[in-house]
């Protein structure tokens, strides 16, 4: 699979998201503007200007109407995808590291940084999925992380829980209505920062990536670690592929730790693991800096990765990818068909 | 309550109890003046004839003659007490000038007849005092208690691999943990023992694999047996390095800090070892044999301030002969000291003087020279040009100290001595400078040790500088690496060439002249690793950041042989190339079946871990290991099979290998089956879990009254208008021509 190289950003990528149909890719980088791209040919649809600092995060609502971005200028902004117009600005005390819409786009959460005496928080807003509507200033809810700041967070199935990954390697579950902490588990090594949380299509389980060089598949209902994917490099991002039972992990030695220029040395590869068997299947090279983010097309047709090198590489899966199955999987499928 | 000033015990209150008087007996015992100490020089002579005052001087005079035979006795130091009745008690006290003489007197004069009737009995005064008093010795004999014999663990039990596959063991040191494992080829190694903080600096096997050596601040410990218990310890404080004799009889330890014996003694070493750096130990008894101080090496270079730079110590400084009977050390430029074991005395009580000697090396096996009946140990040494005398390379036989062969050489800058493993050949790599001393060239002087008169063959067709040389173990071929530039510490390693040499084919049981076989140019290689069984060799680039290639060669390729090589005893074939980024160490297993390559954090911290290859260069395993430090295969002792038995096995190899191949296949198949079974289980579990989750989710949605897909409502409008067809019209100009119409 020959990737499409998206060379629109001038600095390191921070997050990539596909819209629900998988035809548009949104990307944020430290260069202060978000970009939208056509997934099939890599043409740039547009950019969103307005932020005054590095962008850390982006998410798109399920109807592909608006996107939300969070940045180091301590704001979360909503944008009209089509026109690129800024619809709303919420200001915070510290940088915003993660935003995510819930399943039906009625709520948005934002994770704020712990800095300058302010504790890290997870803030929830009610969203009106209407370009004309006035968005509320009110925060629907604020969860304050007293122990260890949240680095990433997301909505579970039916917007029942908010799941957050923390700086100290723990994963916690909050009631999405009351903000009460229901559960907290040491999923990763203590003091290994959780760098990413991404959901399965039905949001019943999720994958976490961590600096402890592992990614874990965790059940959203009881936070049970179901699978562990062990790699040899700190991970920055992990994603679950629909259609096929794989996960894609991205990472690499942090730029400051890289002592040589050898790309091979830094392990700047996207790694494919089998979701159920926890075995590595393959790697995709190409970046010459660590992978900061990977995202999978919700339709399962491709994936994109964004690196410290400032490039987004969009890959379309080819036939070999879809044909690849383990013998036991084939047998199980054959059995199902018989029944 | 803690005693404080306010709460001092009232002396009136506590009645002084005499019974509680302090018990000084322990102190008393310790500080009691030992009177006997001065009496060691006294002996008691018994069995003398009865004399009176008048005859006494006569007897004394007579006795003096006997007594003076072993030491110095003055006339007035013989005390012969006379009783009240004027008659002597038939004994005398005699004072010698030293305790040693007194001991000698007891040995020499006891039971000596004075005349027919009288026999002298001579004992030390202290002994009489100690044993002669009543009650000092139990009248009844009680036999000494002999500890019941307990069988010790078999130190070579590992050779019988419990799986019956003849696997090899290796030790791996990573982070703080040391583990010994069975090599399972493609599969994860099977741990035999794993211990945290087993060693403080590194681990090492004894040369025949019996012991695993661990290094500690207090000394060296040896481990072995099936339960990995401590077998021996050698308490050399702050030990840095350790070296075994080839037969595992003795051990040399070295510390850069001179030994200092504490006031209250040291469990193993004595005051004599104070200030020493080296200790040679007997492994069986665990006792030190002799200790030595560092020799100052003459400095050849000076640092910026003009101070001589301390040369690094040469290790091993004490070199062992192949039969464990001699150990020798060089005194740079002056002599070689050969010590005989186990007494550790200098051979013939003096060092062998060799003016200017630069380096020496023992033959690694007892050499069999033609026309020599008694096989002696052999070492070679070289001396540089001294005045008008040429540089010399010589072979000396020990213990006869006979110089077997000398070779004179001119314009020598440096020489390196390379013994072939059977001591059949010695190659001296001589770096010569031109008259202007500007350029260097290398020649190889090969001594044929087994042949009559030890002929020397010269290979001087080499234009460049040889930076590495390696004999084929148990064979007669060698590989060299040459470079055109003189190696300097540059960032870019010089281009090197790898050249293979082998003997010509000759009739009869002789080894022909060494001929150049092939050269590979434009390489980065810097290291040669022969298989311990010969035939296969790896030429690699190690310790390099730029390239880490490893090339696996076969010297006896069974395929077609090029016409040009038909007179040579080798058929070279490059079997495989492999790459291991940042490789620092390459180690063949003792059977020559596998090769472990590793990148150790001692050298760099990038991609530490190991690769495992088979002898053909096929990669079997690759494992990155955090904080990986060391991988060493456990050596094996020499085989116990006779030559005939080995030949027999080689002859029937096909039949044996059939059995093993079948076993391998079966094992592979069962392992595969287990993997498949495990996968099936995982898949079933997953599918069952998914089914449960989907069911729950559905129920929950129904309970909340939500539609199955919440987005249907949101996207309702879009869905009605069906899928859109987007037409893209691409205009492509195939050709454009311009015609001018007039």
PDB file of N, CA and C in Angstrom, chain B residues 305-344:
ATOM      1  N   UNK B 305      50.875  16.840  29.828  1.00  0.00           N
ATOM      2  CA  UNK B 305      51.750  17.494  30.798  1.00  0.00           C
ATOM      3  C   UNK B 305      53.145  16.884  30.805  1.00  0.00           C
ATOM      4  N   UNK B 306      53.383  15.948  29.897  1.00  0.00           N
ATOM      5  CA  UNK B 306      54.694  15.331  29.830  1.00  0.00           C
ATOM      6  C   UNK B 306      54.870  14.197  30.821  1.00  0.00           C
ATOM      7  N   UNK B 307      53.808  13.910  31.569  1.00  0.00           N
ATOM      8  CA  UNK B 307      53.867  12.797  32.515  1.00  0.00           C
ATOM      9  C   UNK B 307      53.677  11.492  31.747  1.00  0.00           C
ATOM     10  N   UNK B 308      54.413  10.485  32.119  1.00  0.00           N
ATOM     11  CA  UNK B 308      54.201   9.211  31.428  1.00  0.00           C
ATOM     12  C   UNK B 308      52.783   8.682  31.689  1.00  0.00           C
ATOM     13  N   UNK B 309      52.147   8.256  30.630  1.00  0.00           N
ATOM     14  CA  UNK B 309      50.796   7.721  30.760  1.00  0.00           C
ATOM     15  C   UNK B 309      50.909   6.299  31.262  1.00  0.00           C
ATOM     16  N   UNK B 310      50.165   5.989  32.291  1.00  0.00           N
ATOM     17  CA  UNK B 310      50.194   4.627  32.829  1.00  0.00           C
ATOM     18  C   UNK B 310      49.579   3.687  31.810  1.00  0.00           C
ATOM     19  N   UNK B 311      50.329   2.685  31.451  1.00  0.00           N
ATOM     20  CA  UNK B 311      49.790   1.740  30.479  1.00  0.00           C
ATOM     21  C   UNK B 311      48.748   0.865  31.167  1.00  0.00           C
ATOM     22  N   UNK B 312      47.776   0.466  30.380  1.00  0.00           N
ATOM     23  CA  UNK B 312      46.777  -0.454  30.926  1.00  0.00           C
ATOM     24  C   UNK B 312      47.450  -1.787  31.225  1.00  0.00           C
ATOM     25  N   UNK B 313      46.948  -2.469  32.217  1.00  0.00           N
ATOM     26  CA  UNK B 313      47.581  -3.739  32.533  1.00  0.00           C
ATOM     27  C   UNK B 313      47.295  -4.722  31.407  1.00  0.00           C
ATOM     28  N   UNK B 314      48.229  -5.606  31.219  1.00  0.00           N
ATOM     29  CA  UNK B 314      48.006  -6.662  30.241  1.00  0.00           C
ATOM     30  C   UNK B 314      47.252  -7.777  30.946  1.00  0.00           C
ATOM     31  N   UNK B 315      46.212  -8.264  30.326  1.00  0.00           N
ATOM     32  CA  UNK B 315      45.456  -9.336  30.949  1.00  0.00           C
ATOM     33  C   UNK B 315      45.309 -10.459  29.952  1.00  0.00           C
ATOM     34  N   UNK B 316      45.547 -11.678  30.331  1.00  0.00           N
ATOM     35  CA  UNK B 316      46.048 -12.079  31.644  1.00  0.00           C
ATOM     36  C   UNK B 316      47.546 -11.796  31.769  1.00  0.00           C
ATOM     37  N   UNK B 317      47.943 -11.332  32.913  1.00  0.00           N
ATOM     38  CA  UNK B 317      49.359 -11.056  33.142  1.00  0.00           C
ATOM     39  C   UNK B 317      50.087 -12.360  33.401  1.00  0.00           C
ATOM     40  N   UNK B 318      49.405 -13.257  34.108  1.00  0.00           N
ATOM     41  CA  UNK B 318      49.979 -14.572  34.353  1.00  0.00           C
ATOM     42  C   UNK B 318      49.402 -15.524  33.319  1.00  0.00           C
ATOM     43  N   UNK B 319      50.268 -16.066  32.488  1.00  0.00           N
ATOM     44  CA  UNK B 319      49.784 -16.939  31.422  1.00  0.00           C
ATOM     45  C   UNK B 319      50.083 -18.384  31.797  1.00  0.00           C
ATOM     46  N   UNK B 320      49.107 -19.226  31.519  1.00  0.00           N
ATOM     47  CA  UNK B 320      49.182 -20.627  31.931  1.00  0.00           C
ATOM     48  C   UNK B 320      49.663 -21.501  30.794  1.00  0.00           C
ATOM     49  N   UNK B 321      50.493 -22.478  31.131  1.00  0.00           N
ATOM     50  CA  UNK B 321      50.856 -23.459  30.111  1.00  0.00           C
ATOM     51  C   UNK B 321      49.665 -24.398  29.928  1.00  0.00           C
ATOM     52  N   UNK B 322      49.653 -25.126  28.816  1.00  0.00           N
ATOM     53  CA  UNK B 322      48.482 -25.922  28.467  1.00  0.00           C
ATOM     54  C   UNK B 322      48.207 -27.026  29.481  1.00  0.00           C
ATOM     55  N   UNK B 323      49.227 -27.494  30.200  1.00  0.00           N
ATOM     56  CA  UNK B 323      49.024 -28.609  31.117  1.00  0.00           C
ATOM     57  C   UNK B 323      48.840 -28.163  32.565  1.00  0.00           C
ATOM     58  N   UNK B 324      48.668 -26.875  32.797  1.00  0.00           N
ATOM     59  CA  UNK B 324      48.436 -26.343  34.145  1.00  0.00           C
ATOM     60  C   UNK B 324      49.662 -26.451  35.052  1.00  0.00           C
ATOM     61  N   UNK B 325      50.808 -26.850  34.516  1.00  0.00           N
ATOM     62  CA  UNK B 325      51.966 -27.064  35.391  1.00  0.00           C
ATOM     63  C   UNK B 325      52.822 -25.830  35.564  1.00  0.00           C
ATOM     64  N   UNK B 326      52.681 -24.867  34.668  1.00  0.00           N
ATOM     65  CA  UNK B 326      53.513 -23.674  34.759  1.00  0.00           C
ATOM     66  C   UNK B 326      52.638 -22.449  34.575  1.00  0.00           C
ATOM     67  N   UNK B 327      53.062 -21.401  35.242  1.00  0.00           N
ATOM     68  CA  UNK B 327      52.436 -20.123  34.985  1.00  0.00           C
ATOM     69  C   UNK B 327      53.568 -19.117  34.884  1.00  0.00           C
ATOM     70  N   UNK B 328      53.443 -18.187  33.945  1.00  0.00           N
ATOM     71  CA  UNK B 328      54.571 -17.306  33.696  1.00  0.00           C
ATOM     72  C   UNK B 328      54.114 -15.868  33.563  1.00  0.00           C
ATOM     73  N   UNK B 329      55.007 -14.988  33.924  1.00  0.00           N
ATOM     74  CA  UNK B 329      54.734 -13.562  33.781  1.00  0.00           C
ATOM     75  C   UNK B 329      55.953 -12.884  33.187  1.00  0.00           C
ATOM     76  N   UNK B 330      55.690 -11.899  32.364  1.00  0.00           N
ATOM     77  CA  UNK B 330      56.775 -11.199  31.694  1.00  0.00           C
ATOM     78  C   UNK B 330      57.139  -9.960  32.498  1.00  0.00           C
ATOM     79  N   UNK B 331      58.409  -9.717  32.614  1.00  0.00           N
ATOM     80  CA  UNK B 331      58.879  -8.427  33.119  1.00  0.00           C
ATOM     81  C   UNK B 331      59.380  -7.710  31.894  1.00  0.00           C
ATOM     82  N   UNK B 332      58.638  -6.707  31.511  1.00  0.00           N
ATOM     83  CA  UNK B 332      58.843  -6.091  30.214  1.00  0.00           C
ATOM     84  C   UNK B 332      60.293  -5.725  29.973  1.00  0.00           C
ATOM     85  N   UNK B 333      60.817  -6.177  28.858  1.00  0.00           N
ATOM     86  CA  UNK B 333      62.164  -5.798  28.466  1.00  0.00           C
ATOM     87  C   UNK B 333      63.269  -6.515  29.200  1.00  0.00           C
ATOM     88  N   UNK B 334      62.948  -7.390  30.135  1.00  0.00           N
ATOM     89  CA  UNK B 334      64.015  -7.975  30.933  1.00  0.00           C
ATOM     90  C   UNK B 334      63.955  -9.500  31.007  1.00  0.00           C
ATOM     91  N   UNK B 335      62.815 -10.015  31.432  1.00  0.00           N
ATOM     92  CA  UNK B 335      62.825 -11.450  31.703  1.00  0.00           C
ATOM     93  C   UNK B 335      61.414 -12.015  31.708  1.00  0.00           C
ATOM     94  N   UNK B 336      61.367 -13.336  31.741  1.00  0.00           N
ATOM     95  CA  UNK B 336      60.105 -14.035  31.920  1.00  0.00           C
ATOM     96  C   UNK B 336      60.270 -14.914  33.156  1.00  0.00           C
ATOM     97  N   UNK B 337      59.332 -14.768  34.091  1.00  0.00           N
ATOM     98  CA  UNK B 337      59.405 -15.585  35.301  1.00  0.00           C
ATOM     99  C   UNK B 337      58.446 -16.747  35.150  1.00  0.00           C
ATOM    100  N   UNK B 338      58.991 -17.956  35.203  1.00  0.00           N
ATOM    101  CA  UNK B 338      58.144 -19.142  35.081  1.00  0.00           C
ATOM    102  C   UNK B 338      58.042 -19.785  36.455  1.00  0.00           C
ATOM    103  N   UNK B 339      56.811 -19.990  36.902  1.00  0.00           N
ATOM    104  CA  UNK B 339      56.594 -20.608  38.209  1.00  0.00           C
ATOM    105  C   UNK B 339      56.061 -22.010  38.019  1.00  0.00           C
ATOM    106  N   UNK B 340      56.541 -22.916  38.877  1.00  0.00           N
ATOM    107  CA  UNK B 340      56.077 -24.292  38.796  1.00  0.00           C
ATOM    108  C   UNK B 340      54.920 -24.483  39.765  1.00  0.00           C
ATOM    109  N   UNK B 341      53.925 -25.204  39.340  1.00  0.00           N
ATOM    110  CA  UNK B 341      52.794 -25.471  40.219  1.00  0.00           C
ATOM    111  C   UNK B 341      52.896 -26.901  40.723  1.00  0.00           C
ATOM    112  N   UNK B 342      52.323 -27.219  41.868  1.00  0.00           N
ATOM    113  CA  UNK B 342      51.522 -26.323  42.716  1.00  0.00           C
ATOM    114  C   UNK B 342      52.340 -25.534  43.730  1.00  0.00           C
ATOM    115  N   UNK B 343      53.658 -25.660  43.737  1.00  0.00           N
ATOM    116  CA  UNK B 343      54.413 -24.997  44.795  1.00  0.00           C
ATOM    117  C   UNK B 343      54.594 -23.511  44.526  1.00  0.00           C
ATOM    118  N   UNK B 344      54.438 -23.132  43.280  1.00  0.00           N
ATOM    119  CA  UNK B 344      54.568 -21.738  42.874  1.00  0.00           C
ATOM    120  C   UNK B 344      55.974 -21.203  43.103  1.00  0.00           C
TER     121      UNK B 344
END
